[in-house]
Amino acid sequence: MTLSTESSSSLQWKFSQAFGERAPGEDVQDIDMISAMEFEKSGDYLAVGDRGGRVVVFERKDEKDSLNQWHSRNELEQLDFTTMQHPVFHYKTEFQSHEPEFDYLRSLEIEEKINKVTWCATPNRSLFILSTNDKTIKLWKVKDHKPKKVKELNPNPFVHSENVLLAESSFVSGQDKPSVANGYALEWTEKIDNTSPSQDRHAKRANIGETVSARCRKVYAHAHDYNINSISNNSDGETFVSADDLRINLWNLEISDQCFNIIDMKPSNMEDLTEVITAAEFHPIHCNLLAYSSSRGFIRLVDLRQSAICDHNARILQHGESSGLKSFFTEIVSSISDIKFASDGRHLLSRDYMNLKLCDLYNNDAIFDKFECCLSGYGLHFATGSYSNLLRIFSYGVGSEEGITIEASRNPNRKSHLQAAPKARRSSISNLTRGFSRQANENLSSGSNELSCNLSSKLLHLAWHPTTNFIACAAGNSLYMYYA
């Protein structure tokens, strides 16, 4: 991808692929809903987590490799390969990252839902993924097993040949057994060697096809009292942070039984709580810089070199439109749901709720939905999701402020009939910071429940490919990909 390609203001977005697309009227189980995703730094892999605790890995497999093999660099430039091709991803593997568990100390049931996934930078081609649910972070290694030729076997003549195990174990002796999810098993290829009629027909030779396994290398647990909302790897390749509503902890990837608390916003009296942490992310270049956002619309940039405890040594970033009349909803809609550094580290993108018919949204509890955001490789384009499974794409310094709106479907430009769907309210620690009261709820206007968007269909999770204009986004349990 060239800078001229990236800076083009007239991007035409087209449908590329879809995974897990459901048929019209088909019911979708809650455990199949996508809850997190991230591209690996090179863009060759995409990790997707769901509410059932699974992590699915997709691998880029288009014509890039074959063209590089058969054409010289000059020939590729003449073919203008970068404009002709776009990434094509295939299913690689999946594994069960988290299971439901029960915290007996707090009498709390912990769901298996994957809150965040992130790739770890490694000096070799090994693939490592950090995944987390509400309380526990795990480090997974994804490994390819190349085909192995198994020696000729002499099965027991009293046992039928189809019941004889014809392959060695696919994992290294003495290591943990790889995780296999949803009944997926290794595919065994059996070949009968009939080179000589006198050979025993029960003697077989088997080839193990190429398989992929995931093994849990580390478990980072018992460090958060509240639900984890962020994990972010440091550019030093050795440490990462995990954040919940009130604390941010610094971990070493090699040490799973201890961490260092660098941010603590918990007041001595919880009734004095006015703000919670909503997201945290390391600077992509400088390992000493960390940014974290809050429910009051603040972004704090801290330097870990200045102080071991970073609570009071921060540069505060806030949007200039914070002044003026304030209402019951002012702090709610200003809460930042996601922050992302551009790859150059010079720009920081944030996402708050923005304004939609507030009274109706509050009654439906949709006002607490946390929409993610993402940037292109050079940071000139950025995107976020909205209701009715809409994807909003903008360009920095060019184009309309309205950006481009497409629907997450195979026909992104189609018009759909939207209908609001009611939803029961839920409680959260975040509610404590918003000053909710019965009086305020009673003062809400009794507007119509019919909105211009479908609150039951929301595009919360998305990711931009690091090297080309390619976006992956989640609509319920379906994964849609678009290119420009």
XYZ file of C-alpha atoms in Angstrom:
484
model
C 0.000 0.000 0.000
C 1.328 3.408 -0.941
C 0.668 6.712 0.745
C -1.146 7.963 -2.357
C -3.495 4.992 -2.182
C -4.113 5.541 1.507
C -4.795 9.272 1.160
C -7.405 8.914 -1.555
C -10.547 10.770 -0.522
C -12.911 8.827 -2.816
C -12.812 5.333 -1.388
C -15.354 2.994 -2.939
C -16.158 0.225 -0.498
C -17.143 -3.213 -1.771
C -18.204 -6.453 -0.133
C -15.425 -9.031 0.220
C -16.385 -11.942 2.481
C -18.822 -13.102 5.141
C -18.440 -15.776 7.822
C -21.202 -17.188 10.004
C -23.948 -15.402 8.133
C -27.355 -16.528 9.355
C -30.365 -17.228 7.211
C -33.388 -14.876 7.392
C -35.435 -15.673 10.476
C -32.772 -17.959 11.935
C -32.371 -17.673 15.693
C -28.883 -16.917 16.966
C -27.676 -18.132 20.327
C -26.114 -15.558 22.611
C -22.897 -17.585 22.926
C -22.302 -17.217 19.169
C -22.348 -13.422 19.224
C -18.977 -11.857 18.355
C -17.558 -9.812 21.237
C -13.956 -8.920 20.238
C -11.586 -8.885 17.252
C -8.123 -7.698 16.217
C -5.783 -7.997 13.237
C -2.255 -9.237 13.813
C 0.376 -6.537 13.143
C 1.343 -7.877 9.703
C -2.303 -8.212 8.703
C -1.921 -11.904 7.874
C -4.145 -13.077 10.744
C -7.402 -12.009 12.367
C -8.501 -13.173 15.825
C -12.215 -13.101 16.722
C -13.679 -13.824 20.160
C -17.305 -14.580 21.014
C -19.608 -14.722 24.016
C -19.147 -18.478 24.267
C -15.487 -18.084 25.249
C -14.126 -19.199 21.869
C -11.377 -17.568 19.828
C -11.428 -18.126 16.063
C -8.334 -17.393 13.974
C -8.523 -16.494 10.284
C -5.489 -16.491 8.002
C -4.880 -14.407 4.908
C -4.664 -16.698 1.881
C -4.987 -14.811 -1.384
C -2.865 -14.762 -4.514
C -0.149 -12.628 -2.912
C 2.122 -15.543 -2.057
C 1.787 -17.285 -5.407
C 2.424 -14.087 -7.362
C 5.499 -13.268 -5.297
C 6.807 -16.747 -6.050
C 6.454 -16.559 -9.828
C 7.038 -12.846 -10.585
C 9.939 -10.498 -9.950
C 9.509 -7.221 -8.098
C 9.547 -5.228 -11.350
C 6.885 -7.475 -12.840
C 4.702 -7.056 -9.767
C 5.004 -3.271 -10.027
C 3.958 -3.435 -13.676
C 0.988 -5.599 -12.729
C 0.048 -2.959 -10.135
C -0.681 -5.808 -7.761
C -1.577 -3.592 -4.819
C -4.559 -2.138 -6.661
C -5.676 -5.419 -8.217
C -5.800 -7.560 -5.115
C -7.417 -7.283 -1.711
C -6.948 -9.583 1.295
C -8.842 -12.867 1.312
C -9.126 -14.720 4.612
C -9.781 -18.370 5.352
C -10.673 -20.167 8.566
C -7.501 -21.406 10.264
C -8.485 -22.750 13.692
C -10.477 -22.093 16.829
C -10.074 -22.952 20.477
C -12.013 -22.692 23.707
C -10.228 -19.907 25.548
C -12.470 -19.478 28.602
C -15.077 -21.552 30.413
C -17.773 -20.414 32.856
C -16.413 -20.344 36.400
C -17.550 -19.464 39.886
C -15.718 -17.122 42.250
C -16.430 -18.609 45.673
C -14.788 -15.707 47.523
C -17.255 -13.208 46.065
C -20.100 -15.659 45.362
C -19.973 -14.499 41.770
C -20.541 -16.433 38.568
C -18.053 -15.436 35.863
C -19.137 -15.704 32.242
C -16.922 -17.123 29.527
C -17.484 -14.163 27.184
C -14.305 -12.885 25.531
C -14.006 -9.158 26.289
C -10.787 -8.476 24.360
C -8.224 -10.264 22.199
C -4.817 -8.904 21.237
C -1.803 -10.288 19.386
C 1.630 -10.405 20.996
C 4.703 -9.310 19.054
C 7.255 -12.138 18.743
C 10.732 -12.201 17.152
C 9.880 -15.304 15.110
C 6.811 -16.498 13.259
C 5.148 -17.908 16.373
C 1.598 -16.751 16.999
C 0.663 -15.669 20.535
C -2.741 -14.285 21.538
C -3.851 -12.671 24.780
C -7.547 -13.128 25.526
C -9.605 -12.135 28.535
C -13.051 -12.508 30.012
C -14.239 -10.413 32.967
C -11.590 -11.660 35.422
C -8.954 -13.903 33.849
C -6.393 -13.238 31.110
C -4.784 -16.098 29.186
C -1.820 -16.312 26.819
C -2.277 -18.776 23.960
C 0.219 -20.119 21.451
C -1.174 -21.127 18.073
C 1.013 -23.682 16.335
C 0.943 -25.389 12.949
C 1.658 -29.100 12.801
C 3.135 -30.050 9.448
C 2.305 -33.402 7.833
C 4.118 -36.374 9.327
C 4.637 -39.751 7.767
C 3.812 -42.604 10.105
C 5.737 -45.824 9.968
C 4.066 -49.002 8.812
C 2.006 -50.555 11.542
C 1.334 -54.204 12.390
C -2.119 -54.151 13.964
C -3.518 -56.907 16.096
C -5.061 -59.452 13.714
C -8.019 -59.864 16.071
C -8.887 -56.160 15.805
C -10.608 -54.779 12.735
C -8.301 -52.502 10.757
C -10.674 -49.525 10.858
C -10.438 -49.409 14.629
C -6.650 -49.250 14.737
C -5.040 -45.941 15.645
C -2.777 -45.037 12.747
C -1.061 -41.861 13.865
C 1.127 -40.491 16.572
C -0.002 -37.795 18.958
C 0.013 -34.388 17.260
C 1.483 -32.584 20.239
C 4.915 -32.754 21.757
C 5.332 -35.344 24.484
C 5.278 -33.853 27.947
C 3.400 -30.688 26.936
C -0.179 -29.748 27.595
C -2.749 -31.172 25.234
C -3.908 -28.714 22.576
C -7.369 -27.267 22.927
C -9.979 -28.467 20.437
C -13.334 -26.688 20.254
C -16.803 -27.568 18.983
C -15.922 -31.167 18.244
C -13.315 -30.306 15.636
C -10.761 -33.115 15.448
C -7.656 -33.904 13.464
C -8.318 -35.281 10.003
C -6.446 -38.490 9.417
C -5.517 -39.530 5.887
C -5.113 -43.262 5.440
C -3.491 -44.864 2.404
C -3.340 -48.595 1.721
C 0.023 -49.683 0.356
C -0.707 -52.299 -2.317
C 2.751 -52.432 -3.898
C 2.942 -56.166 -3.304
C -0.004 -58.597 -3.408
C 1.649 -60.714 -0.738
C 1.593 -57.883 1.825
C -0.817 -58.017 4.696
C -3.869 -56.068 3.599
C -4.307 -54.822 7.172
C -0.888 -53.105 7.167
C -1.481 -49.437 6.459
C 0.531 -46.250 6.088
C -0.958 -42.963 7.269
C -0.095 -39.323 6.692
C -1.149 -36.746 9.243
C -2.531 -33.726 7.436
C -1.427 -30.238 8.415
C -3.229 -29.282 11.628
C -3.315 -26.319 13.965
C -3.483 -26.456 17.744
C -3.633 -23.845 20.488
C -1.998 -24.318 23.871
C -2.444 -22.114 26.933
C 0.982 -20.910 28.057
C 0.104 -18.525 30.907
C -2.907 -17.639 33.046
C -3.047 -14.179 34.655
C -5.782 -14.309 37.268
C -7.014 -12.903 40.609
C -5.838 -9.336 39.957
C -9.106 -7.515 39.196
C -12.079 -6.917 41.475
C -14.119 -5.445 38.631
C -14.675 -6.539 35.054
C -11.709 -6.230 32.697
C -12.477 -3.893 29.791
C -9.048 -3.579 28.120
C -5.768 -5.357 27.524
C -2.921 -3.753 25.575
C 0.551 -5.006 24.678
C 3.565 -2.764 25.096
C 5.952 -2.050 22.243
C 8.788 -3.465 24.381
C 7.395 -6.934 23.687
C 7.693 -7.878 27.359
C 4.827 -6.223 29.224
C 1.113 -5.502 28.876
C -1.608 -3.724 30.844
C -5.075 -4.840 31.865
C -7.742 -2.360 32.937
C -11.027 -2.626 34.786
C -13.428 0.079 35.944
C -11.133 1.366 38.682
C -7.618 -0.033 38.237
C -4.925 -0.580 35.608
C -2.343 -3.310 36.222
C 1.042 -3.767 34.533
C 2.102 -7.355 33.797
C 5.211 -9.098 32.540
C 4.303 -11.698 29.934
C 6.587 -14.253 31.581
C 5.270 -13.710 35.131
C 1.660 -14.705 35.682
C 1.401 -14.725 39.484
C 2.090 -11.044 40.156
C 1.456 -7.639 38.618
C 2.020 -3.982 39.479
C -0.879 -1.579 40.003
C -0.090 1.687 38.166
C -3.543 3.360 38.222
C -6.022 3.206 41.104
C -9.152 5.364 40.927
C -11.067 3.642 43.721
C -12.101 6.196 46.385
C -11.989 5.369 50.067
C -15.775 5.720 50.113
C -17.540 4.242 47.072
C -20.319 6.799 47.448
C -17.786 9.399 46.300
C -17.188 7.563 43.022
C -17.621 9.981 40.086
C -15.583 8.385 37.312
C -14.557 4.972 35.986
C -11.941 3.776 33.504
C -13.388 2.738 30.146
C -10.330 1.841 28.000
C -6.522 1.750 28.131
C -3.898 1.455 25.397
C -0.114 1.644 25.150
C 1.571 4.006 22.718
C 2.585 2.017 19.604
C 6.194 3.292 19.604
C 7.177 4.703 23.014
C 6.950 1.967 25.644
C 6.737 4.498 28.492
C 3.530 6.198 27.314
C 0.046 4.949 28.186
C -3.361 6.469 27.453
C -6.589 5.662 29.265
C -10.100 7.077 28.962
C -12.899 7.626 31.440
C -16.656 7.850 31.762
C -16.407 11.660 32.102
C -15.017 12.078 28.609
C -11.385 12.520 29.657
C -8.343 10.910 28.047
C -5.270 10.842 30.248
C -1.797 10.377 28.805
C 0.742 9.194 31.399
C 4.513 8.682 31.310
C 5.587 5.591 33.252
C 9.095 7.028 33.644
C 7.917 9.938 35.773
C 6.259 7.943 38.525
C 5.570 4.350 39.424
C 2.026 5.345 40.411
C 0.521 7.335 37.544
C -2.694 8.596 39.164
C -1.692 12.272 39.317
C 0.955 12.615 36.612
C -1.090 12.850 33.463
C -1.826 15.140 30.559
C -5.597 15.406 30.226
C -7.177 15.530 26.773
C -10.797 16.646 26.472
C -13.040 17.758 23.645
C -13.534 21.523 23.520
C -17.329 21.353 23.455
C -17.594 20.318 27.100
C -18.805 23.754 28.191
C -22.386 24.965 27.972
C -25.672 23.736 29.360
C -25.521 20.343 31.026
C -28.414 17.929 31.331
C -29.064 14.595 32.965
C -27.548 12.858 29.946
C -24.476 15.057 29.464
C -22.007 12.842 31.313
C -23.568 9.657 29.991
C -23.080 10.500 26.320
C -19.601 11.950 26.930
C -18.321 8.636 28.293
C -15.555 7.377 25.988
C -16.085 3.764 24.947
C -12.859 3.189 23.001
C -9.510 4.783 22.136
C -7.003 3.838 19.436
C -3.533 5.177 18.629
C -2.616 5.627 14.978
C 0.350 3.491 13.937
C 2.626 6.541 13.858
C 1.697 7.404 17.444
C 0.905 11.029 16.552
C -2.872 10.750 16.563
C -5.340 9.307 19.041
C -8.896 8.393 18.031
C -11.667 8.225 20.613
C -15.335 7.206 20.492
C -18.078 8.435 22.780
C -21.778 7.700 22.527
C -22.951 10.753 20.508
C -26.520 11.999 20.432
C -29.541 9.871 19.537
C -33.026 10.286 21.039
C -31.781 10.133 24.586
C -34.924 9.474 26.530
C -35.838 6.463 24.428
C -32.301 5.167 24.504
C -32.104 5.439 28.265
C -35.316 3.481 28.726
C -33.975 0.754 26.449
C -30.568 0.720 28.171
C -28.903 1.101 24.766
C -27.187 4.216 26.054
C -24.608 1.936 27.724
C -23.578 0.257 24.465
C -19.844 0.614 23.875
C -18.937 1.153 20.240
C -15.346 0.552 19.184
C -13.334 2.565 16.661
C -10.398 1.834 14.332
C -7.899 3.624 12.080
C -6.279 2.836 8.757
C -2.547 2.138 8.510
C -1.493 5.761 7.977
C -4.251 7.149 10.187
C -5.931 9.106 7.388
C -9.179 7.155 7.530
C -11.127 5.905 10.532
C -14.333 4.040 11.186
C -16.851 3.120 13.850
C -20.142 1.256 14.112
C -23.689 2.268 14.908
C -27.173 0.839 15.271
C -28.998 -1.026 12.489
C -25.646 -2.746 11.812
C -24.331 0.409 10.112
C -20.640 1.030 9.494
C -19.497 4.694 9.408
C -16.218 5.527 7.631
C -14.556 8.956 7.671
C -11.460 10.568 6.140
C -9.159 13.012 7.898
C -9.168 16.508 6.381
C -11.128 15.563 3.246
C -14.649 14.602 2.324
C -17.905 15.232 4.132
C -18.209 15.272 7.906
C -21.034 12.779 7.460
C -18.555 10.254 6.058
C -19.652 7.079 4.292
C -22.386 4.843 5.712
C -22.769 1.221 4.662
C -24.778 -1.645 6.122
C -22.988 -4.750 7.388
C -24.407 -7.227 4.901
C -23.625 -8.753 1.511
C -25.404 -5.779 -0.042
C -23.890 -2.878 1.912
C -25.820 -0.157 0.067
C -29.309 -1.633 0.373
C -32.073 0.130 2.256
C -33.538 -1.734 5.188
C -36.734 -1.306 7.195
C -35.775 -0.444 10.735
C -37.771 -1.150 13.838
C -36.931 -0.548 17.456
C -36.745 -3.457 19.857
C -37.167 -2.975 23.629
C -34.562 -4.323 26.007
C -34.545 -4.812 29.753
C -32.235 -2.589 31.783
C -29.241 -4.019 33.576
C -27.126 -2.843 36.457
C -23.439 -1.987 36.280
C -20.756 -0.411 38.400
C -20.649 2.288 35.732
C -24.145 3.340 36.847
C -22.686 4.513 40.155
C -20.753 7.263 38.379
C -23.702 8.706 36.513
C -25.837 9.797 39.468
C -28.874 7.789 38.464
C -31.919 8.373 40.636
C -35.586 7.526 40.615
C -36.450 11.196 40.339
C -34.416 11.603 37.184
C -36.030 8.541 35.658
C -39.485 9.888 36.416
C -38.583 13.198 34.738
C -37.879 11.494 31.408
C -40.212 12.568 28.666
C -42.657 9.951 27.474
C -41.658 9.957 23.808
C -42.475 7.330 21.227
C -40.578 4.060 21.258
C -40.312 4.101 17.477
C -36.791 5.190 16.537
C -35.117 5.744 13.214
C -32.695 2.921 14.024
C -32.878 -0.667 15.188
C -31.454 -0.893 18.704
C -31.381 -4.683 18.629
C -28.927 -4.684 15.701
C -25.695 -2.955 16.565
C -22.209 -2.961 15.093
C -19.988 -2.720 18.164
C -16.762 -4.461 17.089
C -14.585 -3.766 14.064
C -10.945 -3.721 12.962
C -8.997 -2.058 10.127
C -6.323 -4.057 8.306
C -2.889 -2.591 9.179
C -1.545 -2.394 5.595
C -4.497 -1.868 3.260
C -8.002 -0.422 3.114
C -9.814 -3.466 4.414
C -12.291 -3.559 7.309
C -13.656 -6.509 9.291
C -16.772 -5.885 11.360
C -19.178 -7.944 13.450
C -22.951 -7.909 13.118
C -24.286 -10.272 15.766
C -22.696 -13.658 15.123
C -21.669 -12.753 11.553
C -18.295 -11.460 10.392
C -18.329 -9.181 7.334
C -15.305 -7.886 5.420
C -15.072 -4.937 3.003
C -12.303 -3.488 0.865
C -11.727 -0.206 -1.008
